[in-house]
CSV table of C-alpha atoms in Angstrom, one decimal:
chain,number,residue,atom,x,y,z
A,18,MET,CA,115.3,126.1,140.3
A,19,ALA,CA,113.1,128.7,141.8
A,20,GLU,CA,110.0,127.5,143.7
A,21,ASN,CA,107.6,129.1,141.3
A,22,GLN,CA,109.5,128.2,138.1
A,23,LYS,CA,107.6,125.9,135.8
A,24,CYS,CA,109.2,122.6,134.7
A,25,TRP,CA,109.9,122.6,131.0
A,26,LEU,CA,108.0,119.4,130.6
A,27,ASP,CA,104.8,121.2,131.5
A,28,THR,CA,105.2,123.8,128.7
A,29,VAL,CA,102.4,123.4,126.0
A,30,HIS,CA,102.5,125.4,122.8
A,31,PRO,CA,99.7,128.1,122.9
A,32,ALA,CA,98.1,126.9,119.7
A,33,TYR,CA,97.9,123.3,121.1
A,34,ALA,CA,96.6,124.5,124.5
A,35,ALA,CA,93.8,126.4,122.7
A,36,ALA,CA,92.7,123.6,120.5
A,37,ALA,CA,93.1,120.7,123.0
A,38,PRO,CA,89.6,120.9,124.4
A,39,HIS,CA,88.0,120.7,121.0
A,40,TRP,CA,90.2,117.8,119.9
A,41,ALA,CA,89.3,115.9,123.1
A,42,PHE,CA,85.6,116.6,122.5
A,43,CYS,CA,85.8,115.4,118.9
A,44,ARG,CA,87.5,112.2,119.9
A,45,GLN,CA,84.9,111.6,122.7
A,46,SER,CA,82.1,112.3,120.3
A,47,TYR,CA,83.4,109.7,117.9
A,48,GLU,CA,84.0,107.1,120.7
A,49,GLY,CA,80.8,107.7,122.6
A,50,GLY,CA,80.0,105.5,125.6
A,51,PRO,CA,79.3,106.4,129.3
A,52,ALA,CA,82.0,109.0,129.4
A,53,TYR,CA,80.1,111.0,126.8
A,54,PHE,CA,76.9,110.9,128.8
A,55,GLU,CA,78.7,112.0,131.9
A,56,THR,CA,80.1,115.2,130.4
A,57,ASN,CA,77.7,116.2,127.7
A,58,LEU,CA,74.2,115.7,129.1
A,59,PHE,CA,73.1,119.1,130.4
A,60,LYS,CA,70.8,119.8,133.4
A,61,PHE,CA,67.5,121.5,132.7
A,62,ARG,CA,67.3,125.0,134.1
A,63,LEU,CA,64.6,124.1,136.8
A,64,GLU,CA,65.5,120.4,137.1
A,65,ASP,CA,65.9,118.8,140.5
A,66,PRO,CA,69.4,117.3,141.0
A,67,GLY,CA,68.0,113.9,141.8
A,68,ASP,CA,65.8,113.9,138.7
A,69,PHE,CA,68.9,114.8,136.6
A,70,VAL,CA,70.8,111.8,138.0
A,71,GLU,CA,67.9,109.5,137.1
A,72,ARG,CA,67.6,111.0,133.6
A,73,LYS,CA,71.3,110.4,133.1
A,74,LYS,CA,70.8,106.7,133.9
A,75,ARG,CA,68.1,106.5,131.2
A,76,ALA,CA,70.2,108.4,128.6
A,77,ASN,CA,70.9,106.9,125.2
A,78,ARG,CA,72.5,108.2,122.1
A,79,TYR,CA,72.7,107.5,118.4
A,80,ASN,CA,76.3,108.3,117.4
A,81,PHE,CA,76.0,110.6,114.4
A,82,SER,CA,79.6,111.8,114.7
A,83,GLY,CA,80.9,108.3,114.4
A,84,GLN,CA,78.6,107.5,111.5
A,85,VAL,CA,79.7,110.5,109.5
A,86,VAL,CA,83.4,109.6,110.0
A,87,ASP,CA,82.8,105.9,109.1
A,88,ILE,CA,80.8,106.6,106.0
A,89,PHE,CA,83.4,109.1,104.7
A,90,ASN,CA,86.2,106.6,105.3
A,91,ASP,CA,84.2,103.7,103.8
A,92,HIS,CA,84.0,105.8,100.6
A,93,LEU,CA,87.7,106.8,100.8
A,94,PHE,CA,88.9,103.1,100.9
A,95,LYS,CA,86.2,101.6,98.7
A,96,VAL,CA,89.0,101.5,96.1
A,97,GLN,CA,92.3,100.5,97.8
A,98,PRO,CA,95.5,102.5,97.3
A,99,THR,CA,98.1,100.7,95.2
A,100,ARG,CA,101.6,100.0,96.5
A,101,LYS,CA,104.4,98.9,94.2
A,102,VAL,CA,105.8,96.2,96.4
A,103,ASP,CA,108.5,95.0,93.9
A,104,ALA,CA,109.8,98.6,93.6
A,105,ALA,CA,110.2,99.0,97.4
A,106,ARG,CA,113.4,98.2,99.3
A,107,PRO,CA,113.1,95.1,101.6
A,108,GLY,CA,112.8,97.2,104.7
A,109,VAL,CA,109.8,99.0,103.4
A,110,GLN,CA,108.3,95.7,102.2
A,111,ARG,CA,108.6,94.2,105.6
A,112,PHE,CA,107.1,97.4,107.1
A,113,TRP,CA,104.1,97.2,104.9
A,114,LYS,CA,103.5,93.6,106.1
A,115,ARG,CA,103.9,94.5,109.7
A,116,ALA,CA,103.5,98.2,110.3
A,117,THR,CA,102.8,98.1,114.0
A,118,LYS,CA,104.4,96.5,117.0
A,119,GLY,CA,103.1,94.0,119.6
A,120,LYS,CA,101.1,90.8,119.6
A,121,GLY,CA,98.3,92.2,117.5
A,122,ALA,CA,100.6,93.8,114.9
A,123,ASN,CA,98.9,94.9,111.7
A,124,GLY,CA,99.9,95.7,108.2
A,125,ILE,CA,100.0,99.1,106.6
A,126,GLU,CA,96.4,98.8,105.3
A,127,VAL,CA,94.9,98.5,108.8
A,128,PHE,CA,97.2,101.1,110.3
A,129,ILE,CA,96.5,103.7,107.6
A,130,ARG,CA,92.7,103.2,107.9
A,131,GLU,CA,93.0,103.8,111.7
A,132,VAL,CA,95.1,106.9,111.0
A,133,SER,CA,92.5,108.2,108.4
A,134,LYS,CA,89.7,107.7,110.9
A,135,TRP,CA,91.3,109.8,113.6
A,136,LYS,CA,92.5,112.5,111.3
A,137,SER,CA,89.0,112.8,110.0
A,138,ALA,CA,87.7,113.1,113.6
A,139,GLU,CA,90.3,115.4,115.0
A,140,GLY,CA,91.6,117.2,111.9
A,141,ARG,CA,95.2,115.9,112.2
A,142,LEU,CA,97.2,113.1,113.6
A,143,TYR,CA,101.0,112.5,114.1
A,144,ALA,CA,102.5,109.2,112.8
A,145,VAL,CA,105.8,108.3,114.5
A,146,ILE,CA,108.2,105.8,112.8
A,147,ASP,CA,110.3,104.3,115.5
A,148,VAL,CA,112.6,101.4,116.1
A,149,PRO,CA,112.6,99.3,119.3
A,150,SER,CA,115.5,99.7,121.7
A,151,ASP,CA,117.0,96.6,123.3
A,152,GLY,CA,119.3,98.6,125.5
A,153,GLY,CA,122.4,97.7,123.5
A,154,VAL,CA,124.5,99.5,121.1
A,155,PRO,CA,122.5,100.8,118.1
A,156,PRO,CA,122.9,98.4,115.1
A,157,THR,CA,125.5,99.4,112.6
A,158,THR,CA,124.4,97.0,109.7
A,159,GLU,CA,121.1,95.7,108.3
A,160,ALA,CA,122.1,92.2,109.2
A,161,ASP,CA,122.7,93.2,112.8
A,162,ARG,CA,119.3,95.0,112.9
A,163,LEU,CA,117.5,92.0,111.6
A,164,SER,CA,119.2,89.5,113.9
A,165,ARG,CA,118.1,91.6,116.9
A,166,GLY,CA,114.6,92.2,115.6
A,167,LEU,CA,115.0,96.0,115.6
A,168,GLU,CA,112.5,96.6,112.8
A,169,PRO,CA,110.8,100.0,112.2
A,170,TYR,CA,107.2,100.2,113.3
A,171,ALA,CA,104.6,103.0,113.4
A,172,TYR,CA,102.3,104.4,116.0
A,173,TYR,CA,100.1,107.5,116.1
A,174,VAL,CA,99.9,110.3,118.5
A,175,HIS,CA,96.6,112.2,119.1
A,176,PRO,CA,97.0,116.0,118.6
A,177,ASP,CA,96.4,116.9,122.3
A,178,ASP,CA,99.3,114.6,123.2
A,179,MET,CA,101.7,116.6,120.9
A,180,LEU,CA,102.5,119.2,123.6
A,181,ASP,CA,105.1,121.3,121.7
A,182,ILE,CA,106.8,121.4,118.4
A,183,ALA,CA,109.1,123.6,116.4
A,184,PHE,CA,109.9,124.0,112.6
A,185,ASP,CA,112.7,125.3,110.6
A,186,GLU,CA,112.4,127.7,107.7
A,187,ASP,CA,111.6,124.9,105.2
A,188,GLY,CA,108.7,123.6,107.4
A,189,LYS,CA,110.7,120.6,108.6
A,190,ILE,CA,110.3,119.5,112.2
A,191,LEU,CA,113.2,120.7,114.4
A,192,TRP,CA,112.0,119.0,117.6
A,193,ALA,CA,108.8,117.7,119.1
A,194,LYS,CA,107.7,116.9,122.7
A,195,VAL,CA,105.1,114.1,123.0
A,196,ARG,CA,103.2,113.0,126.1
A,197,GLU,CA,103.1,109.3,126.7
A,198,ARG,CA,101.3,107.2,129.3
A,199,TYR,CA,103.1,104.3,130.9
A,200,ARG,CA,102.3,101.6,133.3
A,201,ASP,CA,104.7,98.9,134.5
A,202,ASP,CA,102.7,95.8,134.7
A,203,ALA,CA,105.5,93.2,134.6
A,204,ASP,CA,104.9,92.3,138.2
A,205,PRO,CA,101.2,91.8,139.1
A,206,LYS,CA,101.9,92.5,142.8
A,207,ALA,CA,103.6,95.8,142.1
A,208,ALA,CA,101.4,97.0,139.2
A,209,SER,CA,100.1,100.6,139.7
A,210,ASP,CA,96.4,101.5,139.5
A,211,SER,CA,97.1,104.5,137.4
A,212,TYR,CA,99.3,105.6,134.4
A,213,GLU,CA,102.5,107.6,134.8
A,214,GLU,CA,102.9,110.4,132.3
A,215,ARG,CA,106.2,110.4,130.5
A,216,TYR,CA,107.5,112.8,127.9
A,217,ARG,CA,109.5,111.8,124.8
A,218,LEU,CA,111.6,114.6,123.2
A,219,TRP,CA,112.4,114.0,119.6
A,220,GLU,CA,115.3,116.0,118.2
A,221,ARG,CA,117.3,115.7,115.0
A,222,GLY,CA,119.6,112.7,115.3
A,223,LYS,CA,118.5,111.8,118.8
A,224,TRP,CA,115.6,111.2,121.2
A,225,SER,CA,115.2,111.2,125.0
A,226,LEU,CA,112.5,110.0,127.5
A,227,TRP,CA,111.7,112.1,130.6
A,228,ARG,CA,109.4,112.1,133.6
A,229,LYS,CA,108.6,114.7,136.3
A,230,LYS,CA,110.2,114.2,139.7
A,231,LYS,CA,109.4,116.2,142.8
A,232,ASP,CA,112.3,117.3,145.0
A,233,ASP,CA,111.3,116.4,148.6
A,234,GLN,CA,113.5,119.2,150.1
A,235,THR,CA,112.5,122.1,147.9
A,236,GLY,CA,109.1,120.9,146.7
A,237,THR,CA,110.0,121.9,143.1
A,238,VAL,CA,109.2,119.6,140.2
A,239,GLU,CA,112.1,118.8,137.9
A,240,ALA,CA,112.6,116.8,134.7
A,241,GLU,CA,114.3,113.4,135.2
A,242,LEU,CA,116.0,111.6,132.3
A,243,ILE,CA,114.9,108.0,131.9
A,244,GLU,CA,116.5,106.9,128.7
A,245,GLU,CA,118.0,108.4,125.5
A,246,GLY,CA,119.2,107.2,122.1
A,247,GLU,CA,120.5,108.1,118.7
A,248,ILE,CA,118.7,108.3,115.4
A,249,PRO,CA,120.8,107.3,112.4
A,250,PHE,CA,119.7,110.3,110.3
A,251,ASP,CA,119.4,114.0,110.9
A,252,GLU,CA,115.6,114.3,111.0
A,253,VAL,CA,112.7,113.9,113.4
A,254,PRO,CA,110.8,110.7,112.3
A,255,ILE,CA,107.3,112.2,112.7
A,256,VAL,CA,104.7,112.5,109.9
A,257,ILE,CA,101.9,115.1,110.2
A,258,VAL,CA,98.7,113.6,108.7
A,259,GLU,CA,96.0,116.1,108.0
A,260,HIS,CA,92.4,115.8,106.9
A,261,GLN,CA,92.7,119.1,105.0
A,262,ASP,CA,95.6,121.5,104.7
A,263,GLY,CA,96.0,123.5,107.9
A,264,ASP,CA,98.8,125.5,109.5
A,265,ASP,CA,101.7,124.2,111.5
A,266,TYR,CA,99.6,123.3,114.5
A,267,THR,CA,96.0,122.7,113.6
A,268,SER,CA,93.9,121.4,110.6
A,269,PRO,CA,90.2,121.5,109.8
A,270,GLY,CA,88.5,118.2,110.7
A,271,LEU,CA,85.5,116.5,109.1
A,272,ILE,CA,83.3,116.8,112.1
A,273,ASP,CA,84.4,120.1,113.6
A,274,ASP,CA,80.9,121.4,113.4
A,275,VAL,CA,79.0,118.1,113.4
A,276,VAL,CA,80.0,117.3,117.0
A,277,TYR,CA,78.2,120.3,118.4
A,278,ILE,CA,75.0,119.6,116.4
A,279,ASP,CA,75.3,115.9,117.5
A,280,ARG,CA,75.5,117.0,121.2
A,281,ASP,CA,72.4,119.2,120.7
A,282,ILE,CA,70.5,116.2,119.2
A,283,PHE,CA,71.6,114.1,122.1
A,284,ASN,CA,70.2,116.6,124.7
A,285,LEU,CA,67.0,117.1,122.7
A,286,GLY,CA,66.5,113.3,122.6
A,287,SER,CA,66.9,113.1,126.4
A,288,GLU,CA,64.4,115.9,126.8
A,289,LEU,CA,61.9,114.1,124.6
A,290,ASN,CA,62.5,110.9,126.5
A,291,GLU,CA,61.8,112.7,129.8
A,292,THR,CA,58.7,114.3,128.4
A,293,ILE,CA,57.3,110.9,127.3
A,294,SER,CA,58.3,109.4,130.6
A,295,GLN,CA,56.6,112.1,132.7
A,296,GLN,CA,53.5,112.5,130.5
A,297,THR,CA,52.6,109.1,129.1
A,298,PHE,CA,49.5,108.6,131.2
A,299,GLY,CA,46.4,110.8,131.6
A,300,GLN,CA,45.9,112.1,135.2
A,301,LEU,CA,42.6,111.7,137.0
A,302,ILE,CA,41.4,114.8,138.9
A,303,MET,CA,38.3,114.7,141.2
A,304,PRO,CA,36.7,116.7,144.1
A,305,SER,CA,37.4,115.7,147.7
A,306,ASP,CA,35.8,116.7,151.0
A,307,ALA,CA,39.0,115.5,152.7
A,308,LEU,CA,41.1,118.3,151.3
A,309,PRO,CA,42.0,120.6,154.1
A,310,SER,CA,41.2,124.3,153.7
A,311,LYS,CA,44.8,125.1,154.6
A,312,LEU,CA,47.6,122.9,153.6
A,313,THR,CA,50.9,122.4,155.4
A,314,GLU,CA,54.1,121.9,153.4
A,315,ASP,CA,53.9,118.1,154.1
A,316,GLN,CA,50.3,117.9,153.1
A,317,LEU,CA,51.0,119.9,150.0
A,318,ALA,CA,53.7,117.5,148.9
A,319,LYS,CA,51.4,114.6,149.5
A,320,TYR,CA,48.5,116.0,147.5
A,321,LEU,CA,50.6,117.2,144.6
A,322,ALA,CA,52.4,113.9,144.1
A,323,VAL,CA,51.5,112.7,140.6
A,324,GLY,CA,51.9,109.4,138.8
A,325,LYS,CA,49.9,106.8,136.9
A,326,ARG,CA,48.4,105.4,140.1
A,327,ARG,CA,47.8,108.7,141.8
A,328,VAL,CA,44.8,111.1,141.8
A,329,LEU,CA,44.9,114.8,142.0
A,330,VAL,CA,42.1,116.1,144.2
A,331,TYR,CA,40.5,119.6,144.5
A,332,TYR,CA,37.9,121.2,146.7
A,333,ALA,CA,34.5,119.5,146.7
A,334,ASP,CA,32.6,122.7,146.0
A,335,ALA,CA,34.3,123.2,142.6
A,336,LYS,CA,32.1,123.7,139.6
A,337,HIS,CA,33.5,120.9,137.3
A,338,PRO,CA,33.1,117.1,137.6
A,339,PRO,CA,35.9,114.5,137.9
A,340,GLN,CA,37.8,114.0,134.6
A,341,TYR,CA,41.1,113.0,133.1
A,342,ILE,CA,43.6,115.6,132.0
A,343,SER,CA,45.8,114.5,129.1
A,344,PRO,CA,49.5,115.5,128.6
A,345,ASP,CA,50.2,118.2,126.0
A,346,ALA,CA,51.3,116.2,123.0
A,347,SER,CA,52.5,119.4,121.3
A,348,GLN,CA,55.5,119.6,123.6
A,349,GLY,CA,56.9,116.2,122.4
A,350,GLY,CA,56.0,117.1,118.8
A,351,LEU,CA,58.0,120.3,118.9
A,352,ILE,CA,61.0,118.5,120.3
A,353,LEU,CA,60.7,115.8,117.7
A,354,SER,CA,60.5,118.2,114.8
A,355,THR,CA,63.5,120.1,116.2
A,356,ILE,CA,65.5,116.9,116.4
A,357,ASP,CA,64.7,116.0,112.8
A,358,LYS,CA,65.7,119.5,111.6
A,359,ARG,CA,69.0,119.2,113.5
A,360,ILE,CA,69.7,115.8,111.9
A,361,GLY,CA,69.1,117.4,108.5
A,362,TRP,CA,71.6,120.2,109.3
A,363,LEU,CA,74.1,117.6,110.5
A,364,TYR,CA,74.2,115.6,107.2
A,365,ASP,CA,73.9,118.7,105.0
A,366,ALA,CA,77.0,120.0,106.7
A,367,VAL,CA,79.1,117.1,105.3
A,368,ASN,CA,77.0,116.4,102.1
A,369,LEU,CA,76.1,112.9,103.3
A,370,GLY,CA,72.3,113.2,103.4
A,371,SER,CA,71.8,110.9,100.3
A,372,GLU,CA,74.2,108.3,101.8
A,373,VAL,CA,71.8,107.8,104.8
A,374,GLY,CA,68.6,108.0,102.8
A,375,ARG,CA,67.7,111.6,103.8
A,376,GLU,CA,66.7,114.4,101.6
A,377,LYS,CA,68.0,117.9,102.2
A,378,THR,CA,66.1,120.1,104.6
A,379,THR,CA,65.0,122.2,101.6
A,380,ALA,CA,63.9,120.7,98.3
A,381,ALA,CA,66.9,119.8,96.3
A,382,SER,CA,67.1,120.1,92.5
A,383,GLY,CA,69.2,117.9,90.3
A,384,VAL,CA,71.8,120.6,90.1
A,385,SER,CA,71.9,120.9,93.9
A,386,LYS,CA,72.4,117.2,94.3
A,387,ALA,CA,75.1,117.1,91.7
A,388,TYR,CA,76.9,119.9,93.6
A,389,ASP,CA,76.6,117.9,96.9
A,390,PHE,CA,78.1,114.9,95.2
A,391,ALA,CA,80.9,117.0,93.7
A,392,THR,CA,81.6,118.6,97.1
A,393,LEU,CA,81.8,115.2,98.8
A,394,GLU,CA,84.0,113.8,96.1
A,395,GLY,CA,86.3,116.9,96.4
A,396,GLY,CA,86.7,116.2,100.1
A,397,LEU,CA,87.6,112.6,99.4
A,398,VAL,CA,90.2,113.6,96.8
A,399,THR,CA,91.7,116.1,99.3
A,400,SER,CA,91.8,113.4,102.0
A,401,ALA,CA,93.3,110.8,99.6
A,402,THR,CA,96.0,113.3,98.5
A,403,GLU,CA,97.0,114.0,102.2
A,404,LEU,CA,97.1,110.2,103.0
A,405,GLU,CA,99.2,109.5,99.9
A,406,SER,CA,101.7,112.1,100.8
A,407,ALA,CA,101.8,110.9,104.5
A,408,GLU,CA,102.3,107.3,103.6
A,409,MET,CA,105.1,108.1,101.2
A,410,GLU,CA,106.8,110.1,104.0
A,411,MET,CA,106.4,107.1,106.4
A,412,ALA,CA,108.0,104.8,103.8
A,413,ARG,CA,110.8,107.3,103.4
A,414,PHE,CA,111.5,107.3,107.2
A,415,VAL,CA,111.4,103.4,107.2
A,416,ASP,CA,114.0,103.4,104.4
A,417,LEU,CA,116.2,105.8,106.4
A,418,TRP,CA,115.9,103.6,109.5
A,419,THR,CA,116.9,100.5,107.6
A,420,GLY,CA,120.0,102.0,106.0
A,421,GLY,CA,118.6,103.5,102.8
A,422,THR,CA,119.0,107.0,101.4
A,423,GLY,CA,115.3,107.9,101.7
A,424,GLU,CA,114.9,108.3,98.0
A,425,LEU,CA,111.8,106.4,96.8
A,426,PRO,CA,110.6,105.5,93.3
A,427,GLU,CA,108.0,107.9,92.0
A,428,GLY,CA,104.4,106.6,92.5
A,429,LEU,CA,105.5,104.0,95.0
A,430,VAL,CA,102.2,104.6,96.8
A,431,ALA,CA,99.2,105.9,94.9
A,432,TYR,CA,95.7,106.7,96.2
A,433,PRO,CA,92.7,107.0,93.9
A,434,ARG,CA,91.6,110.4,92.7
A,435,THR,CA,88.1,109.5,91.6
A,436,PHE,CA,85.3,108.3,93.9
A,437,ASP,CA,81.9,106.9,93.2
A,438,VAL,CA,79.8,109.0,95.6
A,439,VAL,CA,76.5,109.2,93.7
A,440,SER,CA,73.8,107.4,95.7
A,441,LEU,CA,72.1,104.3,94.3
A,442,ASN,CA,68.7,106.1,94.1
A,443,GLN,CA,70.2,109.0,92.2
A,444,ALA,CA,72.0,106.6,89.9
A,445,LEU,CA,68.7,104.7,89.2
A,446,THR,CA,66.9,107.9,88.4
A,447,GLU,CA,69.5,109.0,86.0
A,448,ALA,CA,69.7,105.5,84.4
A,449,MET,CA,65.9,105.5,83.8
A,450,SER,CA,66.1,108.8,82.1
A,451,LEU,CA,69.0,107.7,79.9
A,452,GLN,CA,67.2,104.4,79.1
A,453,VAL,CA,64.4,106.2,77.3
A,454,VAL,CA,67.0,107.7,74.9
A,455,LEU,CA,69.5,104.9,74.6
A,456,GLU,CA,67.7,101.6,74.9
A,457,GLU,CA,66.9,101.2,71.2
A,458,ALA,CA,69.8,103.2,69.9
A,459,SER,CA,72.8,101.8,71.7
A,460,PRO,CA,73.0,98.4,73.4
A,461,THR,CA,76.6,99.2,74.3
A,462,ALA,CA,75.6,102.3,76.3
A,463,MET,CA,72.8,100.3,78.0
A,464,ALA,CA,75.3,97.6,78.9
A,465,GLU,CA,77.6,100.2,80.5
A,466,LEU,CA,74.7,101.6,82.5
A,467,ARG,CA,73.8,98.1,83.8
A,468,LYS,CA,77.4,97.5,84.8
A,469,GLN,CA,77.5,100.8,86.8
A,470,LEU,CA,74.2,100.0,88.6
A,471,ALA,CA,75.4,96.5,89.3
A,472,ALA,CA,78.7,97.7,90.8
A,473,LYS,CA,76.8,100.2,93.0
A,474,GLY,CA,73.9,98.1,94.1
A,475,LEU,CA,75.9,94.8,94.5
A,476,ASP,CA,79.1,96.2,95.9
A,477,LYS,CA,79.3,93.6,98.6
A,478,LEU,CA,79.7,90.8,96.2
A,479,ASP,CA,83.1,89.1,95.7
A,480,ALA,CA,85.1,90.0,92.7
A,481,LYS,CA,84.6,86.6,90.9
A,482,THR,CA,80.8,86.9,91.1
A,483,MET,CA,80.9,90.5,89.9
A,484,GLN,CA,83.1,89.5,86.9
A,485,GLN,CA,80.5,86.8,86.0
A,486,ILE,CA,77.7,89.4,86.2
A,487,VAL,CA,79.7,91.8,83.9
A,488,ALA,CA,80.3,88.9,81.4
A,489,GLU,CA,76.6,88.1,81.4
A,490,ILE,CA,75.7,91.8,80.8
A,491,ASP,CA,78.2,91.9,77.8
A,492,ALA,CA,76.7,88.7,76.4
A,493,TYR,CA,73.2,90.1,76.6
A,494,ALA,CA,74.3,93.3,74.9
A,495,ALA,CA,75.8,91.2,72.1
A,496,THR,CA,72.5,89.6,71.4
A,497,GLU,CA,70.8,93.0,71.4
A,498,ARG,CA,73.3,94.2,68.7
A,499,LEU,CA,72.6,91.2,66.5
A,500,GLY,CA,68.8,91.7,66.7
A,501,PRO,CA,66.2,89.0,66.7
A,502,ALA,CA,67.2,85.4,65.7
A,503,GLU,CA,66.4,84.1,62.2
A,504,ASP,CA,63.4,81.9,63.4
A,505,GLN,CA,62.0,85.0,65.2
A,506,GLU,CA,62.3,87.0,61.9
A,507,ASP,CA,60.4,84.3,60.0
A,508,GLU,CA,57.6,84.5,62.6
A,509,VAL,CA,57.4,88.2,62.1
A,510,ILE,CA,57.1,87.9,58.3
A,511,GLU,CA,54.4,85.3,58.6
A,512,VAL,CA,52.3,87.5,60.9
A,513,GLU,CA,52.8,90.5,58.6
A,514,ASN,CA,51.6,88.4,55.6
A,515,GLY,CA,48.6,87.1,57.4
A,516,GLY,CA,50.2,83.8,58.0
A,517,LEU,CA,51.1,83.2,54.3
A,518,ALA,CA,54.5,82.0,53.4
């Protein structure tokens, strides 16, 4: 290998290389924490480096990006997808119960929610369906597989760790190169203080694991094979999970634009905090005979030092008396109003303003609100469709790994296609309008309205309690249909006849 020749493990697809910084930023915006402060708090143009360090220590952030993703996915899974367990082969059934590997293994419900969260944040995710390797001969029968515990499991790969990929004419994956991070911690005395990067190459019918190794004599970096194995079917067991339809390499994410507005709000909040910190107290100024007519640099620094226990002095022959000068409150007000406007933009961008109790930045008509709800529901339907297709593909690979043909019953996994995204306030407003028309005319219609409001306002109740509430609403509606009781009718007649029988 020539000295300047690049190792093939370092090759990254151009589309992935271009999108990787954005993916990393979206993931960091969702996760938050100290790492976000370190890389996303910007220095003022005229700020002293020492002041910037102190301001970074005081930094705090409300994670809007995380809230947007979590609210969206809470709506998405408010109604759980259905899985026809009895129609699935035993291998798929076991996978649904234990979809991930390790001590904290989870079922498919937990895994798919985690996948949905990250595909919303980053636009897409890659789910890998693999089988453990025990170093022996690959199992030839299902009984052999079960006896050795070689059950299929799933894990996901973030898009910036999918370094390269290729597709055939039908859009099927030909091969994929995935970056992994490994640390051998079996021996506490020999454990490393860093991760080693490894590269897993998936090809149709086989896989191999590689790492980079430097040749001490030539100084070149070469690929070293660590392990390899066979796949019992002629496919690459990787499922692309998208938030919305994209191309072969990237997909639009839920917070593609939100993360940048979120960062702007974070920096404006830090500026507001700094303004309040520096300008909280009025500053006393007074004349002084001790002020030298000419100031050295050291004297100037001394006399210009400000703070809540310091005094600014000026020449004694000045024309105005001692007084307090107050900070300019308009500076903080301007920043605060700008932050509020940015927050409005952020929620408007994803049609979630009503979900967090905020009105749109402009007055919203009923038609406008209905459009927002329809847009949000449309996004949820798209996401649910993508997840349903991805989960069916996962089940197909599990079936192939466990000796099946990969042919699954239609409708084995089904995600909802309707979502209740109207806010409680909007639902109450509409219900009050309908009540005027329907209350006397249709007890049945009023009962249905009450059920809808109860389901929305009391959605945290357990199913048994909610069933009781629905039964009580139906019972009350039945009394409304019957009208007043016989003794009540008699009382009405007596009143109308002046009390005469």
